mmCIF file of C-alpha atoms in Angstrom:
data_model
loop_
_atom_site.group_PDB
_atom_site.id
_atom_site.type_symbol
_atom_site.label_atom_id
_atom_site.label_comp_id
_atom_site.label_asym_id
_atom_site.label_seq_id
_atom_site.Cartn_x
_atom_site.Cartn_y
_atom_site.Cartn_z
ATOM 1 C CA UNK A 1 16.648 -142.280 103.634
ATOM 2 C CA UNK A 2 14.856 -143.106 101.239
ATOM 3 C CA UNK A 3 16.265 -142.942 97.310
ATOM 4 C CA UNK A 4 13.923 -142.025 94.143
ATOM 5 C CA UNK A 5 14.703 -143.423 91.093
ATOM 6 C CA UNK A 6 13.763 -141.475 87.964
ATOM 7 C CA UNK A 7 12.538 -143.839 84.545
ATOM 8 C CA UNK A 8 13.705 -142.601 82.009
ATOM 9 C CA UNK A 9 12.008 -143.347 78.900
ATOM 10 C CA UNK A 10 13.808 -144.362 75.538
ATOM 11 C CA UNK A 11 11.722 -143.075 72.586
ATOM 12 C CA UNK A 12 11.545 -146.739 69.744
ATOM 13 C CA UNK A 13 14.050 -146.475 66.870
ATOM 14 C CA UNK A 14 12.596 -145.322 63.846
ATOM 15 C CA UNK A 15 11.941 -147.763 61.132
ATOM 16 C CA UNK A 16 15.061 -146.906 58.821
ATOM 17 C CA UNK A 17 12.969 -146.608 55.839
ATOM 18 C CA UNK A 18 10.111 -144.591 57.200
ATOM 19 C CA UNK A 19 12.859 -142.188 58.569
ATOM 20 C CA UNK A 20 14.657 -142.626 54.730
ATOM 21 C CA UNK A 21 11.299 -141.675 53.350
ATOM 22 C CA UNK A 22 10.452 -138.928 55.137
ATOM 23 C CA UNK A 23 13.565 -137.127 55.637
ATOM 24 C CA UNK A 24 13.458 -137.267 51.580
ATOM 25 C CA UNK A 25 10.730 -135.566 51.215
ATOM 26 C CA UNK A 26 11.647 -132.817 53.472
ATOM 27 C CA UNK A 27 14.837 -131.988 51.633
ATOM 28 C CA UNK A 28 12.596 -132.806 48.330
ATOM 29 C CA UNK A 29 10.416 -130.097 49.882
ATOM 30 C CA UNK A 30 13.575 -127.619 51.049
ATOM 31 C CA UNK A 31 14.260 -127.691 47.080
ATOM 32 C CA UNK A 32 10.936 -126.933 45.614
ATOM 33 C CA UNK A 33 10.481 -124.234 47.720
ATOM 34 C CA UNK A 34 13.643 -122.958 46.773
ATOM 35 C CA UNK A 35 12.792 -123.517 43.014
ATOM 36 C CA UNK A 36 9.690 -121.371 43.794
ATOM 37 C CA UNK A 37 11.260 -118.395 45.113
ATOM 38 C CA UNK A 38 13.731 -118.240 41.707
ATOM 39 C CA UNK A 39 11.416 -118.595 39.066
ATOM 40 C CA UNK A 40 14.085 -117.868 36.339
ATOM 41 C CA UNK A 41 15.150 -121.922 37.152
ATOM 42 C CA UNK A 42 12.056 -122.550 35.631
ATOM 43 C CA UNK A 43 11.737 -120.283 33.114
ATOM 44 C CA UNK A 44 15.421 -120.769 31.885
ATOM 45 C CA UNK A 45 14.439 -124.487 32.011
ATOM 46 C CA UNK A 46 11.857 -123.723 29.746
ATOM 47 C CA UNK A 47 12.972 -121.679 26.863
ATOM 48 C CA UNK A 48 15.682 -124.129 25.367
ATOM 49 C CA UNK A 49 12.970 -127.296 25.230
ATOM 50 C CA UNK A 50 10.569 -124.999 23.585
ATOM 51 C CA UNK A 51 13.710 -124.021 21.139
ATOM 52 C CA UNK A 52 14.386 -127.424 20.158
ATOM 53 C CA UNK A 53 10.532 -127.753 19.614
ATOM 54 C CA UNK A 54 10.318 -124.641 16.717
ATOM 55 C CA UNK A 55 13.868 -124.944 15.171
ATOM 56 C CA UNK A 56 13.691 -128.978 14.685
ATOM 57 C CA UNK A 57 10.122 -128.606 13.503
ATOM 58 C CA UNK A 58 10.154 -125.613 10.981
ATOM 59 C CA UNK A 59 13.914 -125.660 9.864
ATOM 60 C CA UNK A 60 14.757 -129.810 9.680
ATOM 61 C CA UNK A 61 10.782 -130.731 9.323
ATOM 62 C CA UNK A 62 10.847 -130.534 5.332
ATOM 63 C CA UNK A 63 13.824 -131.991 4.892
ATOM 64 C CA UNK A 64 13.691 -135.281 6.802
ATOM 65 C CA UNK A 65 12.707 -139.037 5.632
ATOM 66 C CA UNK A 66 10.970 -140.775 7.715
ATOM 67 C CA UNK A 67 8.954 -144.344 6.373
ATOM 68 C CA UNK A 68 10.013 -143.084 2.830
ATOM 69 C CA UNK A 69 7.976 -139.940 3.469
ATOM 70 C CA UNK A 70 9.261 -136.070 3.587
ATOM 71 C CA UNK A 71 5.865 -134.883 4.969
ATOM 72 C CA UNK A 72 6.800 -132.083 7.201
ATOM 73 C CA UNK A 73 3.456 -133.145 9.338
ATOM 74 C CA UNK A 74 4.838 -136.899 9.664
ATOM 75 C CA UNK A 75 8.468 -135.733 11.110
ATOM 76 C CA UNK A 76 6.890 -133.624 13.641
ATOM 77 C CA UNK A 77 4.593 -136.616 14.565
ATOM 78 C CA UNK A 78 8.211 -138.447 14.861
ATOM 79 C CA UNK A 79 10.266 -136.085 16.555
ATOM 80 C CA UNK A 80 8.147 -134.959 19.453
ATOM 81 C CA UNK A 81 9.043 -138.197 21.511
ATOM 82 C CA UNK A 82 12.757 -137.498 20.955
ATOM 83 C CA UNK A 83 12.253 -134.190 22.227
ATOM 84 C CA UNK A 84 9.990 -134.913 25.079
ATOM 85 C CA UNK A 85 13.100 -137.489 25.832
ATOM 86 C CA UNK A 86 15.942 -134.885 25.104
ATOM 87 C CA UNK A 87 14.111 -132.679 27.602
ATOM 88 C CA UNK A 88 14.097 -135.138 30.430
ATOM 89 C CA UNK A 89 17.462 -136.424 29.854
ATOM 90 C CA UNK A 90 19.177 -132.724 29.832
ATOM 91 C CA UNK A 91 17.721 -132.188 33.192
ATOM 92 C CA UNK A 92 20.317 -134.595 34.593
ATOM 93 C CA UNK A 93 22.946 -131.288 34.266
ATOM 94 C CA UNK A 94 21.145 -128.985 35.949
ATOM 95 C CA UNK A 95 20.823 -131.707 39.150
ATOM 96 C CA UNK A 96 24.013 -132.467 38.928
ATOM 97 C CA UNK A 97 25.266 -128.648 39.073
ATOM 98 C CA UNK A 98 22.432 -128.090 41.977
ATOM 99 C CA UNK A 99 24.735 -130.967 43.667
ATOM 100 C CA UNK A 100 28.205 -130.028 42.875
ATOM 101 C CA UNK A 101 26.815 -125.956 44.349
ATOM 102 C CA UNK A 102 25.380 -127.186 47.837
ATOM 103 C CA UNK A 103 28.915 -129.276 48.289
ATOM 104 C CA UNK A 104 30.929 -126.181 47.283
ATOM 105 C CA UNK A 105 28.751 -123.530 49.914
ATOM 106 C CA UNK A 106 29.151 -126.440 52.446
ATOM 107 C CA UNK A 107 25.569 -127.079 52.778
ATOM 108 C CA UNK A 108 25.615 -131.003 52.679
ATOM 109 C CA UNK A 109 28.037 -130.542 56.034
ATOM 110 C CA UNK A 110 24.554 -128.865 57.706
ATOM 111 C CA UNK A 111 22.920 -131.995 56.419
ATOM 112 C CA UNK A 112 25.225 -134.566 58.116
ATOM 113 C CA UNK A 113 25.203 -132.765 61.556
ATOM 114 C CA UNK A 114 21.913 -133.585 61.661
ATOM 115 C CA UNK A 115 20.204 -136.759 62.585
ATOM 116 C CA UNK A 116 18.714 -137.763 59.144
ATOM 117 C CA UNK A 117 19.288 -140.787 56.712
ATOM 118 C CA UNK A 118 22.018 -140.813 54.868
ATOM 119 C CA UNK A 119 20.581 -140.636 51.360
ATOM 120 C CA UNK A 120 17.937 -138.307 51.616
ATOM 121 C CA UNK A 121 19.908 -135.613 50.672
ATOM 122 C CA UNK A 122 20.155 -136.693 47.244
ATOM 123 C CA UNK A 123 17.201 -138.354 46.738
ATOM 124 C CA UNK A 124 15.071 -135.387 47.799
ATOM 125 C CA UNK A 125 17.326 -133.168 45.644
ATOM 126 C CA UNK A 126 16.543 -135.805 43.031
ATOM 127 C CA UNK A 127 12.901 -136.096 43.358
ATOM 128 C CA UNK A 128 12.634 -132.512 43.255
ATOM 129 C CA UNK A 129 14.102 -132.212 39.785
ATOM 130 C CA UNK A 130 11.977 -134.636 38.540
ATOM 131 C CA UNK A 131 8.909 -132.870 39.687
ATOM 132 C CA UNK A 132 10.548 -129.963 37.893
ATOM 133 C CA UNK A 133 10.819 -132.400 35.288
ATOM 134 C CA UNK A 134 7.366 -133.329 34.879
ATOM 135 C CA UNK A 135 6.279 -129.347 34.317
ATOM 136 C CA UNK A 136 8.157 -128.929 32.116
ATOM 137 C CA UNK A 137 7.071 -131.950 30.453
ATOM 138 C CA UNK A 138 3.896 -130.293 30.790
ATOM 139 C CA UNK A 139 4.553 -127.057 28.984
ATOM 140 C CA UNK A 140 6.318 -128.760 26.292
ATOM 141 C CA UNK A 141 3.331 -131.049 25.216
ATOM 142 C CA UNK A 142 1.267 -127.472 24.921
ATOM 143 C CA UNK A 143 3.468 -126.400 22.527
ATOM 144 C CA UNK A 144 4.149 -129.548 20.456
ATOM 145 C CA UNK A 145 0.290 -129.462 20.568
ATOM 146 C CA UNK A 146 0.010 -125.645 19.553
ATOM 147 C CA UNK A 147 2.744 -126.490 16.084
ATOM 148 C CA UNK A 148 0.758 -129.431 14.819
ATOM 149 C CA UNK A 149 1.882 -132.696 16.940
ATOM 150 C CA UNK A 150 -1.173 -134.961 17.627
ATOM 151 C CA UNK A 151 -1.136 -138.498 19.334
ATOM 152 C CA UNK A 152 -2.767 -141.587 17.222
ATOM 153 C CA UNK A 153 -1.558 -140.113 13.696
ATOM 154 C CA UNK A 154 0.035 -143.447 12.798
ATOM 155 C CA UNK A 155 -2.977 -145.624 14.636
ATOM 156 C CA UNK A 156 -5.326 -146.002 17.748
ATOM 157 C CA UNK A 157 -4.276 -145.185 21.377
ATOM 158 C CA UNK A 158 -5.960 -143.981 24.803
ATOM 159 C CA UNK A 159 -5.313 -141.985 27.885
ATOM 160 C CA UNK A 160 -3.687 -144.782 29.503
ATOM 161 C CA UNK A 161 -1.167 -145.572 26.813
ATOM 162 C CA UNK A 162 -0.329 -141.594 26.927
ATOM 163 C CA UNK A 163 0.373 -141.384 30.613
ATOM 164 C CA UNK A 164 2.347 -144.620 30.382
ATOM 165 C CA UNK A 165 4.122 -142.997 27.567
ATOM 166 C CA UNK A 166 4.700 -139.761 29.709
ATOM 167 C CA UNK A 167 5.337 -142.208 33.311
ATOM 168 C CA UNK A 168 8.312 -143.813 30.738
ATOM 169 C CA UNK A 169 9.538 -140.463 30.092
ATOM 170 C CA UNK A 170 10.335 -139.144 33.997
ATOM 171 C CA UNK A 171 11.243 -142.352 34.813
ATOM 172 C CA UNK A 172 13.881 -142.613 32.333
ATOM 173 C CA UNK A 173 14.542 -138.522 33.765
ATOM 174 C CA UNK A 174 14.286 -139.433 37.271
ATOM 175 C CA UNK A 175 17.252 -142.440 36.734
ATOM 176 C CA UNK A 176 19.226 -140.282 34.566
ATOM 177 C CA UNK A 177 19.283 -137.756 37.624
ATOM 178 C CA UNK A 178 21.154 -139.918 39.443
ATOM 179 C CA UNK A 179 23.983 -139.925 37.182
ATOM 180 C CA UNK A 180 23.740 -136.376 37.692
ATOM 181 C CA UNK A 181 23.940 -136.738 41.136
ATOM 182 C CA UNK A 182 27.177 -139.027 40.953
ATOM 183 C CA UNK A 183 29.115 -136.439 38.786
ATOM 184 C CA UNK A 184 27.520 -133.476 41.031
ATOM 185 C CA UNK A 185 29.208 -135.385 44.035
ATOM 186 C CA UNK A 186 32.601 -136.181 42.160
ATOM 187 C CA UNK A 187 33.941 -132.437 40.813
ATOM 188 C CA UNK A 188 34.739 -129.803 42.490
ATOM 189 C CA UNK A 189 32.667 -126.700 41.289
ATOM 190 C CA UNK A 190 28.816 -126.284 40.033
ATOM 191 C CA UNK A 191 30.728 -125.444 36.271
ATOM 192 C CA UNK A 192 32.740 -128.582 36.242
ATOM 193 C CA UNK A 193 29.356 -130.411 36.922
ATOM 194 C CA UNK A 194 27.567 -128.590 34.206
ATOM 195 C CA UNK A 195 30.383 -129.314 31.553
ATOM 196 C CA UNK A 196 30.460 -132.640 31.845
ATOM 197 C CA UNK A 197 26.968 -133.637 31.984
ATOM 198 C CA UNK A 198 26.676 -132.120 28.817
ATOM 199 C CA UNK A 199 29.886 -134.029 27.133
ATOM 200 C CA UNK A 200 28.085 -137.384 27.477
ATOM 201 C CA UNK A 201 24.484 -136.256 27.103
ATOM 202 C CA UNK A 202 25.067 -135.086 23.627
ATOM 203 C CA UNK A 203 26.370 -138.675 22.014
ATOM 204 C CA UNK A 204 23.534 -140.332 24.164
ATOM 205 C CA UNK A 205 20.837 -138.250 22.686
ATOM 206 C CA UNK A 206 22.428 -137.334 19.209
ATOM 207 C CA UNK A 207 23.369 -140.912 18.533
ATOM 208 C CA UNK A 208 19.710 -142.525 18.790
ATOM 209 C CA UNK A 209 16.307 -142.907 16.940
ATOM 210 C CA UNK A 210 15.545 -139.289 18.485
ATOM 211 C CA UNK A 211 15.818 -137.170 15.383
ATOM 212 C CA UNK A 212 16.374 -139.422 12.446
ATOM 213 C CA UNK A 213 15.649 -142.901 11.492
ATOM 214 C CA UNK A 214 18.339 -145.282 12.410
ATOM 215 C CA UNK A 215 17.898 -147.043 8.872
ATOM 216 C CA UNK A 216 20.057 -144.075 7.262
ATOM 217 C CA UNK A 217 23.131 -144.488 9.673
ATOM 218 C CA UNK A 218 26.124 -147.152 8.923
ATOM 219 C CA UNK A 219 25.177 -149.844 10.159
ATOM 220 C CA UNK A 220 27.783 -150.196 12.790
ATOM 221 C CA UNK A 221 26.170 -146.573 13.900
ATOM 222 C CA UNK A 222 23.058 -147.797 14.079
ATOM 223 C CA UNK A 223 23.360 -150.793 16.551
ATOM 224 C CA UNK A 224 24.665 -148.453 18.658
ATOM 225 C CA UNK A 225 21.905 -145.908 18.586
ATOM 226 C CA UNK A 226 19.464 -149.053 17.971
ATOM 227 C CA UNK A 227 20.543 -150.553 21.403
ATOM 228 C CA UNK A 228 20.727 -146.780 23.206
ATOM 229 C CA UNK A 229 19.028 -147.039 26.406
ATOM 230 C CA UNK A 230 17.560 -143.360 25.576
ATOM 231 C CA UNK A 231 16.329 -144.944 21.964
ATOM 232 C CA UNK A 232 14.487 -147.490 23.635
ATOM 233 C CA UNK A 233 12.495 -145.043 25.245
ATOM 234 C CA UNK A 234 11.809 -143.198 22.569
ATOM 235 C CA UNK A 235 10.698 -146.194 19.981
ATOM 236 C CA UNK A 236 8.353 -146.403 23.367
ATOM 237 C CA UNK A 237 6.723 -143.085 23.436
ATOM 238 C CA UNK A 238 5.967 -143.440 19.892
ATOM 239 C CA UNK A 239 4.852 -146.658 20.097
ATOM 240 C CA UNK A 240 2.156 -145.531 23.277
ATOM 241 C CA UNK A 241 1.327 -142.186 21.089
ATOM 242 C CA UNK A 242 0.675 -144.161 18.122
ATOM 243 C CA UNK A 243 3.101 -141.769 16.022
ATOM 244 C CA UNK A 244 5.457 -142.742 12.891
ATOM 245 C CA UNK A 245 8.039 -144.790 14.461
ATOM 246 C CA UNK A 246 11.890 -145.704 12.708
ATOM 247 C CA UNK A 247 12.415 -148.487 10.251
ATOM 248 C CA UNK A 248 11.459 -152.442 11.259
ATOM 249 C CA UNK A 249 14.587 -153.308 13.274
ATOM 250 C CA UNK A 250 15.553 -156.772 14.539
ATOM 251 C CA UNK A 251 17.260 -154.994 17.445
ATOM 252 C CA UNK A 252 15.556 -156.361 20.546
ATOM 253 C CA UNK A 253 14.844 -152.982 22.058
ATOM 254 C CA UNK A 254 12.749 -151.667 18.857
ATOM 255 C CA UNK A 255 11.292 -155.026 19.054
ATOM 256 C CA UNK A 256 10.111 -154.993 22.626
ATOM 257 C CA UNK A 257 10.720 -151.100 23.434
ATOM 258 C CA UNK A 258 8.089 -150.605 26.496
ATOM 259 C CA UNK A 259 9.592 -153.605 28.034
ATOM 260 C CA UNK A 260 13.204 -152.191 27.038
ATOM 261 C CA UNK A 261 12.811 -148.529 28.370
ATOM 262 C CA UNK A 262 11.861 -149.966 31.986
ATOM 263 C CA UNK A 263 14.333 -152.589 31.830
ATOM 264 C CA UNK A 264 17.391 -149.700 31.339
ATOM 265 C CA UNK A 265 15.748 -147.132 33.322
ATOM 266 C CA UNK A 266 15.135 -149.044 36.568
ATOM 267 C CA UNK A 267 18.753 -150.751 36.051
ATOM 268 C CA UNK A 268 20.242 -147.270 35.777
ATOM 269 C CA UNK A 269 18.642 -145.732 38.626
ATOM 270 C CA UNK A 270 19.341 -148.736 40.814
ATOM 271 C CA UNK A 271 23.476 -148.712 39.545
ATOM 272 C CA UNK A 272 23.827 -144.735 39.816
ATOM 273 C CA UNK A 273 22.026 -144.271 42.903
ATOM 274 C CA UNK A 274 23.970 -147.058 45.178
ATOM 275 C CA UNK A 275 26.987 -145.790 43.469
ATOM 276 C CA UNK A 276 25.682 -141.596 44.083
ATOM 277 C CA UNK A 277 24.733 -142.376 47.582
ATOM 278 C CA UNK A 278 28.360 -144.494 48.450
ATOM 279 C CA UNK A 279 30.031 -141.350 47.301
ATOM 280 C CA UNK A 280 27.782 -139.050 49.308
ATOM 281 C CA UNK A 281 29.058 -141.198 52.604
ATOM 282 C CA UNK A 282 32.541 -141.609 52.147
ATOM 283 C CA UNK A 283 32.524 -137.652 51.156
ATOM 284 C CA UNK A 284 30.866 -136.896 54.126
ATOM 285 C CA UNK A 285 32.344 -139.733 55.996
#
């Protein structure tokens, strides 16, 4: 008799991060396509940017101070960073609903039955956004163009200093998505998410170099908004675009605000995704 052995032949692990990586980009994939099929997500995303653009511009733009000057031309030089931030920043609502929706219809259970990383759920949910993000970034800089805002109206800049300014900008989005991802995760419904990503988004942008200079706040008002992580990003954008920035501030973020705006951004996307992705396991667990 004789016997016959069959080899059987154990595929290699794959390398965790590889696997990470490209399971990411298949759900960040899953989502865009999505996106694509309901343009009114885009379009909705859209309109209320483009609002903030017109009203700011012609009903605030002859009314504000900015450098001792109520030039309506200067304050829309000023304000386009702030809005260009604002828009980036407001995204993180919309994620987190997107979240708090595929919990509720049970699709992250799909997810974990099958063999994928753990976090690529929400970081392909998150890239996605941010590459919704970046078009509308896109659209918005038309308009600000098409109502008067120009880049190197308060001095010299370049491409490069523009993209950096814009690469600042959806960073700053992409690690304030993951704070939408960690309240998407923690309520129970799609509303609850929407509601309160707004409740904190409004101090954060409202109470910051965005829209007015910091110089005419109390002073106890102004450290806050001088030392804003949003702020710093801002002071940034203008600095890069070589438009009218605040008041001379011996706040160390106005001081050194590229340096600043990375500083918070990567330290807030590396805080709210460990703490987005712990909640995604033990929720799934």
């Amino acid at each position: 008799m004789s016997a016959v052995t069959d080899t059987v032949r154990v595929a290699p692990a794959a390398n965790p991060v590889s696997q990470s990586i490209r399971d990411s980009m298949v759900i960040a994939k899953r989502n865009l396509i999505r996106m694509s099929r309901i343009p009114e997500m885009i379009i909705y995303g859209l309109i209320q940017p483009i609002m903030f653009v017109v009203l700011f511009t012609y009903v605030f733009g002859g009314s504000m101070q900015i450098g001792g000057s109520t030039s309506a031309v200067d304050y829309k030089n000023f304000l386009m960073a702030g809005i260009f931030a604002q828009t980036v920043t407001f995204a993180t609502a919309s994620s987190g609903a997107g979240i708090a929706d595929d919990m509720h219809k049970g699709l992250i259970d799909r997810f974990r039955s099958l063999p994928m990383a753990r976090g690529a759920v929400l970081t392909g949910r998150t890239l996605a956004d941010s590459a919704q993000t970046a078009l509308t970034l896109v659209v918005l800089a038309v308009v600000a163009l098409l109502v008067g805002w120009r880049v190197g109206s308060d001095g010299d800049t370049n491409v490069g200093k523009v993209l950096g300014a814009f690469g600042l900008l959806l960073l700053l989005g992409y690690a304030f998505t993951w704070i939408g991802a960690l309240i998407g995760m923690s309520v129970r419904t799609p509303e609850a998410a929407t509601s309160s990503g707004l409740i904190w988004l409004f101090p954060v942008t409202f109470i910051s170099n965005a829209f007015v200079d910091t110089s005419h706040m109390t002073p106890w008002l102004r450290h806050i908004a001088e030392w804003n992580p949003f702020s710093a990003t801002v002071q940034a954008c203008r600095v890069l675009f070589a438009n009218p920035g605040q008041s001379p501030s011996a706040a160390w973020p106005m001081q050194h605000p590229v340096w600043a705006s990375l500083i918070y951004s990567i330290l807030i996307l590396v805080v709210f995704r460990t703490l987005a992705v712990r909640k995604y396991r033990s929720a799934t667990a």
